[in-house]
Amino acid sequence: MKEVGFSYLDELNEVQRQAVTALDGPVMVIAGPGSGKTRVLTYRIAHLLNHQVPPYQILALTFTNKAARELKARIENTAGMNANKIWAGTFHSLFARILRVEAHRLGYPNDFTIYDTDDSKSLINEIIKTMGLDKKAYNTNAVRARISSAKSNLITPKMYAVNEDMQSYDRMNRRPMLYKIYEAYTKKCKRAGAMDFDDLLLQMFRLLYQNPDNIRVKYQQQFRYILVDEFQDTNFLQYEIIKLLLMYDNAPHNICIVGDDAQSIYSFRGATIENILKFTHDFPKTQTFKLEQNYRSTEHIVAAANEVINYNKKQIQKKIWTEKDGGSRIKIIKAMTDNEEGRRVADTIIEQKNRFHLSSNEIAILYRTNAQSRVFEEHLRRFNIPYKIYGGLSFYSRKEIKDVIAYMRLAVNEKDDEALKRVINYPRRGIGPTTIEKIRVLADDNDLSMWECLSQIKFSARAANSIGKFVQLVKTTQEKSKTESAYAVAVYIAKNSGITAQFKAEGTIEAQGRLENINALLDGVQEWVEDDVLEEGEEATVKKGLAEFLQTISLMTDQDDSEKEQTEAVTLMSVHAAKGLEYKSVFVVGLEENLFPSYMSLSSPDQLDEERRLFYVAITRAEQYLTLTHSNSRYQFGQMRFNDPSRFLEEIPDDHVEASISRHREKDIIGTPKKLQGLFKPLAKANALAMDPKDFKPSPMKDLKEGMRIMHLKFGEGKVKHIDESKVATIYFDNLVENQEKRIMLKYAKIQILE
């Protein structure tokens, strides 16, 4: 073992050193972003080892296996091989380790099976089928999420059955038998000697609470020192287990929690900010240390973060500071459309790479919902900027998007076997794998497409009925695609295939995200249909049908860069996924009311506070350059909608902002701090982009003449310079900063003649 000294304390600032060396009693470390949280946690464990605390008496709880591995590696580097004997890991992994020894005390075998998500869903699906319940009402994912929530709040099946609030909620959602499913699921898991992930916490609580054979004392005596990382992310059940390990007569309460209430952003997973806010109430003798020095970001970014988070009422007061003086001001880009927002972000990335010599992997684009990635992916591809999706798939690679597109492909070409195999039984319509295989074999034997074989096989009555409905759906979309726009056909598919209905029925956070992705796809189709601007060299013969749309996106998605690992690429991710990461340059995009903050948060002060904490997390990922963008209009649910800028933009102090507004070229705006209040109010009615689409009345294009003043729905006022023989107008737009001349196809134009 390597010799361990105390020299590591010299690497800490004064507050960090105090937090590391205060070993006894309850300690709360409030760690602001970039303040050296992991170092404090690591050195505190090293200091315990240096004070002769046996490593097996140290319990360090984390939230990810990656964090646990990093913690162990750092401890080993600091304190030697003793790190291997420390109980460091996730809540689930460490409690599973204990239950492997003690499960028999609860009526489980010690070699119990751990059910993963698919196992749980399969069992729930079987129960729903056995009980003869409606699969649409009792959606498997929704039922599983409800059971998981009950377990996390210590609600047993018996308690669930008599809880009127829960029963009322289930009746309202047409699931009055859900408590019976929960009861049957629990019994079947127990009978199978299995625990799901939630059970690993629930059964650990039972073990300590019911205290068979005085087992609680055993673990209270073993774990003399408990450390919890990211404490703000703990849920009710996790904190109750921690308290059971600590609450006993004459207990020293040697617990150290490390976290930041300002970064509590996981309430949708059951995390409760109340745990960290009320910690000192539960442990009155707590010593509190605030790590307020930020080693990551420049002064402008840190100051903006402080001001923004101060708008939240429920918080532990602190003031983050940095020694990184000055730096670039925060850049705010106001785009006219979400499409322009994507282009200007790509423009700015190229500028930063050239001007500041940034590499692509030093840049990140953060958005509120994964569905927003589409427009940025498209523009990064156009500019040939390599990118990667962190913690998720490229937009067109997501399952729900590929499913909808498969229906589109069949509407254009029913002989597309891959598309047919993908959706013939999705959503489920009772066409099983045996039936599909029978169709495939017949197709191969007779050199036919699978579609052509659908009418040649004798199916069971049930399968025949389901296949008949599927065939009719495809035929109807084919007919519609001949006469209607790509958008109209796409909407018909999304609704009539049952895909959107399935996700609406689930009612889970995951299902909501998938619905948002599908709506983003539909918005992309509508935007493509209504795009009347011709690119350089593009002919005016462009059609706007479904086949042309599919060709457009296939050219975009067939670049196959998934197989070529990009060693240097711009990172795209949701803000939730960005927590704990840092980049030299960060773009936070889509900063509009109802998007960020989310429309779902606006009715609840607590949820709005969490949205603000999410914004706080987003802006504190930036080390040197922070760019905030919003769009005056974007396609939502197939309509162009005009949006107010996010309230969070007005909460940023003027002194730290450089505003860049696409509609204005006044010298007192660009490059000079100015009162933001006026910049972020909705534009006046007289301006082009303030016009509600419902009030916009396009003029007949046959009346359009050269020299006329016009109003374009997206680009505002302009003057017609030329109309060529192919009915393409060249128009000069007054309010555009760049590319003021546009070539507009009059066939698709949204133009109102003014004079």
mmCIF file of C-alpha atoms in Angstrom, residues 187-341:
data_model
loop_
_atom_site.group_PDB
_atom_site.id
_atom_site.type_symbol
_atom_site.label_atom_id
_atom_site.label_comp_id
_atom_site.label_asym_id
_atom_site.label_seq_id
_atom_site.Cartn_x
_atom_site.Cartn_y
_atom_site.Cartn_z
ATOM 1 C CA LYS A 187 -47.279 -11.490 -5.471
ATOM 2 C CA LYS A 188 -45.879 -12.841 -8.740
ATOM 3 C CA CYS A 189 -42.487 -11.205 -8.155
ATOM 4 C CA LYS A 190 -42.341 -12.644 -4.651
ATOM 5 C CA ARG A 191 -43.392 -16.076 -5.902
ATOM 6 C CA ALA A 192 -40.702 -15.933 -8.599
ATOM 7 C CA GLY A 193 -38.065 -14.886 -6.081
ATOM 8 C CA ALA A 194 -37.547 -11.647 -8.007
ATOM 9 C CA MET A 195 -37.111 -7.972 -7.222
ATOM 10 C CA ASP A 196 -37.343 -5.110 -9.678
ATOM 11 C CA PHE A 197 -35.176 -1.983 -9.354
ATOM 12 C CA ASP A 198 -37.681 -0.243 -7.085
ATOM 13 C CA ASP A 199 -37.786 -3.312 -4.846
ATOM 14 C CA LEU A 200 -34.061 -3.016 -4.169
ATOM 15 C CA LEU A 201 -34.863 0.200 -2.310
ATOM 16 C CA LEU A 202 -38.216 -0.869 -0.902
ATOM 17 C CA GLN A 203 -36.947 -4.188 0.469
ATOM 18 C CA MET A 204 -33.861 -2.496 1.944
ATOM 19 C CA PHE A 205 -36.218 -0.157 3.787
ATOM 20 C CA ARG A 206 -38.312 -3.126 4.970
ATOM 21 C CA LEU A 207 -35.198 -4.903 6.194
ATOM 22 C CA LEU A 208 -34.176 -1.955 8.361
ATOM 23 C CA TYR A 209 -37.656 -0.849 9.405
ATOM 24 C CA GLN A 210 -39.080 -4.254 10.347
ATOM 25 C CA ASN A 211 -35.691 -5.063 11.884
ATOM 26 C CA PRO A 212 -35.834 -8.892 11.878
ATOM 27 C CA ASP A 213 -33.239 -10.398 14.245
ATOM 28 C CA ASN A 214 -32.151 -6.872 15.181
ATOM 29 C CA ILE A 215 -30.545 -6.538 11.753
ATOM 30 C CA ARG A 216 -30.693 -2.735 11.794
ATOM 31 C CA VAL A 217 -28.107 -2.533 14.589
ATOM 32 C CA LYS A 218 -25.707 -4.641 12.527
ATOM 33 C CA TYR A 219 -25.641 -2.120 9.689
ATOM 34 C CA GLN A 220 -25.802 0.938 11.944
ATOM 35 C CA GLN A 221 -22.625 -0.317 13.622
ATOM 36 C CA GLN A 222 -20.950 -1.251 10.356
ATOM 37 C CA PHE A 223 -21.520 2.038 8.521
ATOM 38 C CA ARG A 224 -20.047 4.528 10.975
ATOM 39 C CA TYR A 225 -19.550 7.142 8.253
ATOM 40 C CA ILE A 226 -22.053 7.772 5.454
ATOM 41 C CA LEU A 227 -21.465 10.077 2.487
ATOM 42 C CA VAL A 228 -24.127 10.909 -0.111
ATOM 43 C CA ASP A 229 -23.252 12.554 -3.424
ATOM 44 C CA GLU A 230 -25.819 14.677 -5.336
ATOM 45 C CA PHE A 231 -28.077 14.666 -2.286
ATOM 46 C CA GLN A 232 -30.541 17.046 -3.948
ATOM 47 C CA ASP A 233 -31.451 14.160 -6.293
ATOM 48 C CA THR A 234 -32.547 11.731 -3.554
ATOM 49 C CA ASN A 235 -36.178 10.667 -3.374
ATOM 50 C CA PHE A 236 -38.349 10.113 -0.318
ATOM 51 C CA LEU A 237 -37.511 6.404 0.029
ATOM 52 C CA GLN A 238 -33.743 6.844 -0.326
ATOM 53 C CA TYR A 239 -33.654 9.459 2.425
ATOM 54 C CA GLU A 240 -35.810 7.303 4.710
ATOM 55 C CA ILE A 241 -33.298 4.444 4.371
ATOM 56 C CA ILE A 242 -30.416 6.793 5.193
ATOM 57 C CA LYS A 243 -32.240 8.020 8.305
ATOM 58 C CA LEU A 244 -32.863 4.439 9.474
ATOM 59 C CA LEU A 245 -29.111 3.843 9.351
ATOM 60 C CA LEU A 246 -28.456 6.976 11.393
ATOM 61 C CA MET A 247 -31.326 7.392 13.846
ATOM 62 C CA TYR A 248 -30.641 5.513 17.085
ATOM 63 C CA ASP A 249 -29.851 6.376 20.699
ATOM 64 C CA ASN A 250 -26.595 8.298 21.127
ATOM 65 C CA ALA A 251 -25.917 8.080 17.402
ATOM 66 C CA PRO A 252 -23.019 10.305 16.292
ATOM 67 C CA HIS A 253 -24.857 11.064 13.026
ATOM 68 C CA ASN A 254 -21.660 10.895 11.000
ATOM 69 C CA ILE A 255 -23.220 11.761 7.669
ATOM 70 C CA CYS A 256 -21.867 14.081 5.011
ATOM 71 C CA ILE A 257 -24.184 15.131 2.209
ATOM 72 C CA VAL A 258 -22.827 16.914 -0.847
ATOM 73 C CA GLY A 259 -25.126 18.660 -3.284
ATOM 74 C CA ASP A 260 -26.631 21.859 -4.584
ATOM 75 C CA ASP A 261 -30.289 22.728 -4.164
ATOM 76 C CA ALA A 262 -29.916 25.057 -7.170
ATOM 77 C CA GLN A 263 -29.240 21.990 -9.346
ATOM 78 C CA SER A 264 -32.238 19.919 -8.221
ATOM 79 C CA ILE A 265 -33.822 19.119 -11.593
ATOM 80 C CA TYR A 266 -35.121 15.552 -11.372
ATOM 81 C CA SER A 267 -38.538 15.800 -9.719
ATOM 82 C CA PHE A 268 -39.994 13.849 -12.670
ATOM 83 C CA ARG A 269 -37.928 10.886 -11.439
ATOM 84 C CA GLY A 270 -39.214 11.271 -7.900
ATOM 85 C CA ALA A 271 -36.372 13.425 -6.535
ATOM 86 C CA THR A 272 -37.499 15.931 -3.914
ATOM 87 C CA ILE A 273 -35.679 19.170 -3.174
ATOM 88 C CA GLU A 274 -37.227 19.138 0.312
ATOM 89 C CA ASN A 275 -34.641 16.542 1.416
ATOM 90 C CA ILE A 276 -31.766 19.008 1.144
ATOM 91 C CA LEU A 277 -33.772 22.068 2.215
ATOM 92 C CA LYS A 278 -34.890 20.358 5.449
ATOM 93 C CA PHE A 279 -31.683 18.472 6.220
ATOM 94 C CA THR A 280 -30.643 20.842 9.008
ATOM 95 C CA HIS A 281 -34.094 20.441 10.584
ATOM 96 C CA ASP A 282 -33.610 16.657 10.708
ATOM 97 C CA PHE A 283 -30.030 17.061 11.951
ATOM 98 C CA PRO A 284 -29.913 20.286 14.021
ATOM 99 C CA LYS A 285 -26.175 19.990 14.795
ATOM 100 C CA THR A 286 -25.246 20.094 11.109
ATOM 101 C CA GLN A 287 -22.098 21.967 10.111
ATOM 102 C CA THR A 288 -22.709 23.674 6.754
ATOM 103 C CA PHE A 289 -19.929 24.490 4.308
ATOM 104 C CA LYS A 290 -20.637 26.422 1.127
ATOM 105 C CA LEU A 291 -18.293 25.890 -1.805
ATOM 106 C CA GLU A 292 -18.907 29.197 -3.557
ATOM 107 C CA GLN A 293 -15.746 29.583 -5.647
ATOM 108 C CA ASN A 294 -16.370 28.532 -9.225
ATOM 109 C CA TYR A 295 -13.271 27.225 -11.028
ATOM 110 C CA ARG A 296 -15.065 26.674 -14.339
ATOM 111 C CA SER A 297 -16.686 29.820 -15.688
ATOM 112 C CA THR A 298 -15.819 33.450 -16.336
ATOM 113 C CA GLU A 299 -17.160 36.380 -14.328
ATOM 114 C CA HIS A 300 -20.008 37.278 -16.706
ATOM 115 C CA ILE A 301 -21.408 33.727 -16.687
ATOM 116 C CA VAL A 302 -21.134 33.328 -12.907
ATOM 117 C CA ALA A 303 -22.767 36.703 -12.217
ATOM 118 C CA ALA A 304 -25.654 35.915 -14.563
ATOM 119 C CA ALA A 305 -26.199 32.543 -12.870
ATOM 120 C CA ASN A 306 -26.309 34.171 -9.423
ATOM 121 C CA GLU A 307 -28.908 36.713 -10.492
ATOM 122 C CA VAL A 308 -31.121 34.173 -12.232
ATOM 123 C CA ILE A 309 -31.270 31.687 -9.336
ATOM 124 C CA ASN A 310 -32.054 34.468 -6.853
ATOM 125 C CA TYR A 311 -35.539 34.628 -8.361
ATOM 126 C CA ASN A 312 -36.298 31.299 -6.646
ATOM 127 C CA LYS A 313 -37.734 31.697 -3.152
ATOM 128 C CA LYS A 314 -37.035 28.207 -1.753
ATOM 129 C CA GLN A 315 -33.272 27.898 -1.689
ATOM 130 C CA ILE A 316 -30.169 27.770 0.465
ATOM 131 C CA GLN A 317 -28.600 31.202 0.057
ATOM 132 C CA LYS A 318 -25.134 31.353 -1.476
ATOM 133 C CA LYS A 319 -23.201 33.585 -3.857
ATOM 134 C CA ILE A 320 -20.968 31.919 -6.406
ATOM 135 C CA TRP A 321 -17.815 33.808 -7.361
ATOM 136 C CA THR A 322 -14.816 33.288 -9.616
ATOM 137 C CA GLU A 323 -11.297 34.584 -10.028
ATOM 138 C CA LYS A 324 -11.665 34.343 -13.815
ATOM 139 C CA ASP A 325 -12.153 38.057 -14.444
ATOM 140 C CA GLY A 326 -13.978 39.434 -17.455
ATOM 141 C CA GLY A 327 -14.231 37.138 -20.418
ATOM 142 C CA SER A 328 -16.759 37.428 -23.217
ATOM 143 C CA ARG A 329 -20.193 38.804 -22.477
ATOM 144 C CA ILE A 330 -23.182 36.518 -22.885
ATOM 145 C CA LYS A 331 -24.395 36.615 -26.479
ATOM 146 C CA ILE A 332 -28.136 36.608 -27.129
ATOM 147 C CA ILE A 333 -29.377 35.738 -30.588
ATOM 148 C CA LYS A 334 -32.929 36.562 -31.547
ATOM 149 C CA ALA A 335 -33.971 34.720 -34.708
ATOM 150 C CA MET A 336 -37.109 35.192 -36.737
ATOM 151 C CA THR A 337 -37.829 31.484 -37.128
ATOM 152 C CA ASP A 338 -36.582 28.262 -35.589
ATOM 153 C CA ASN A 339 -35.043 27.456 -38.965
ATOM 154 C CA GLU A 340 -33.046 30.685 -38.842
ATOM 155 C CA GLU A 341 -32.142 29.923 -35.229
#
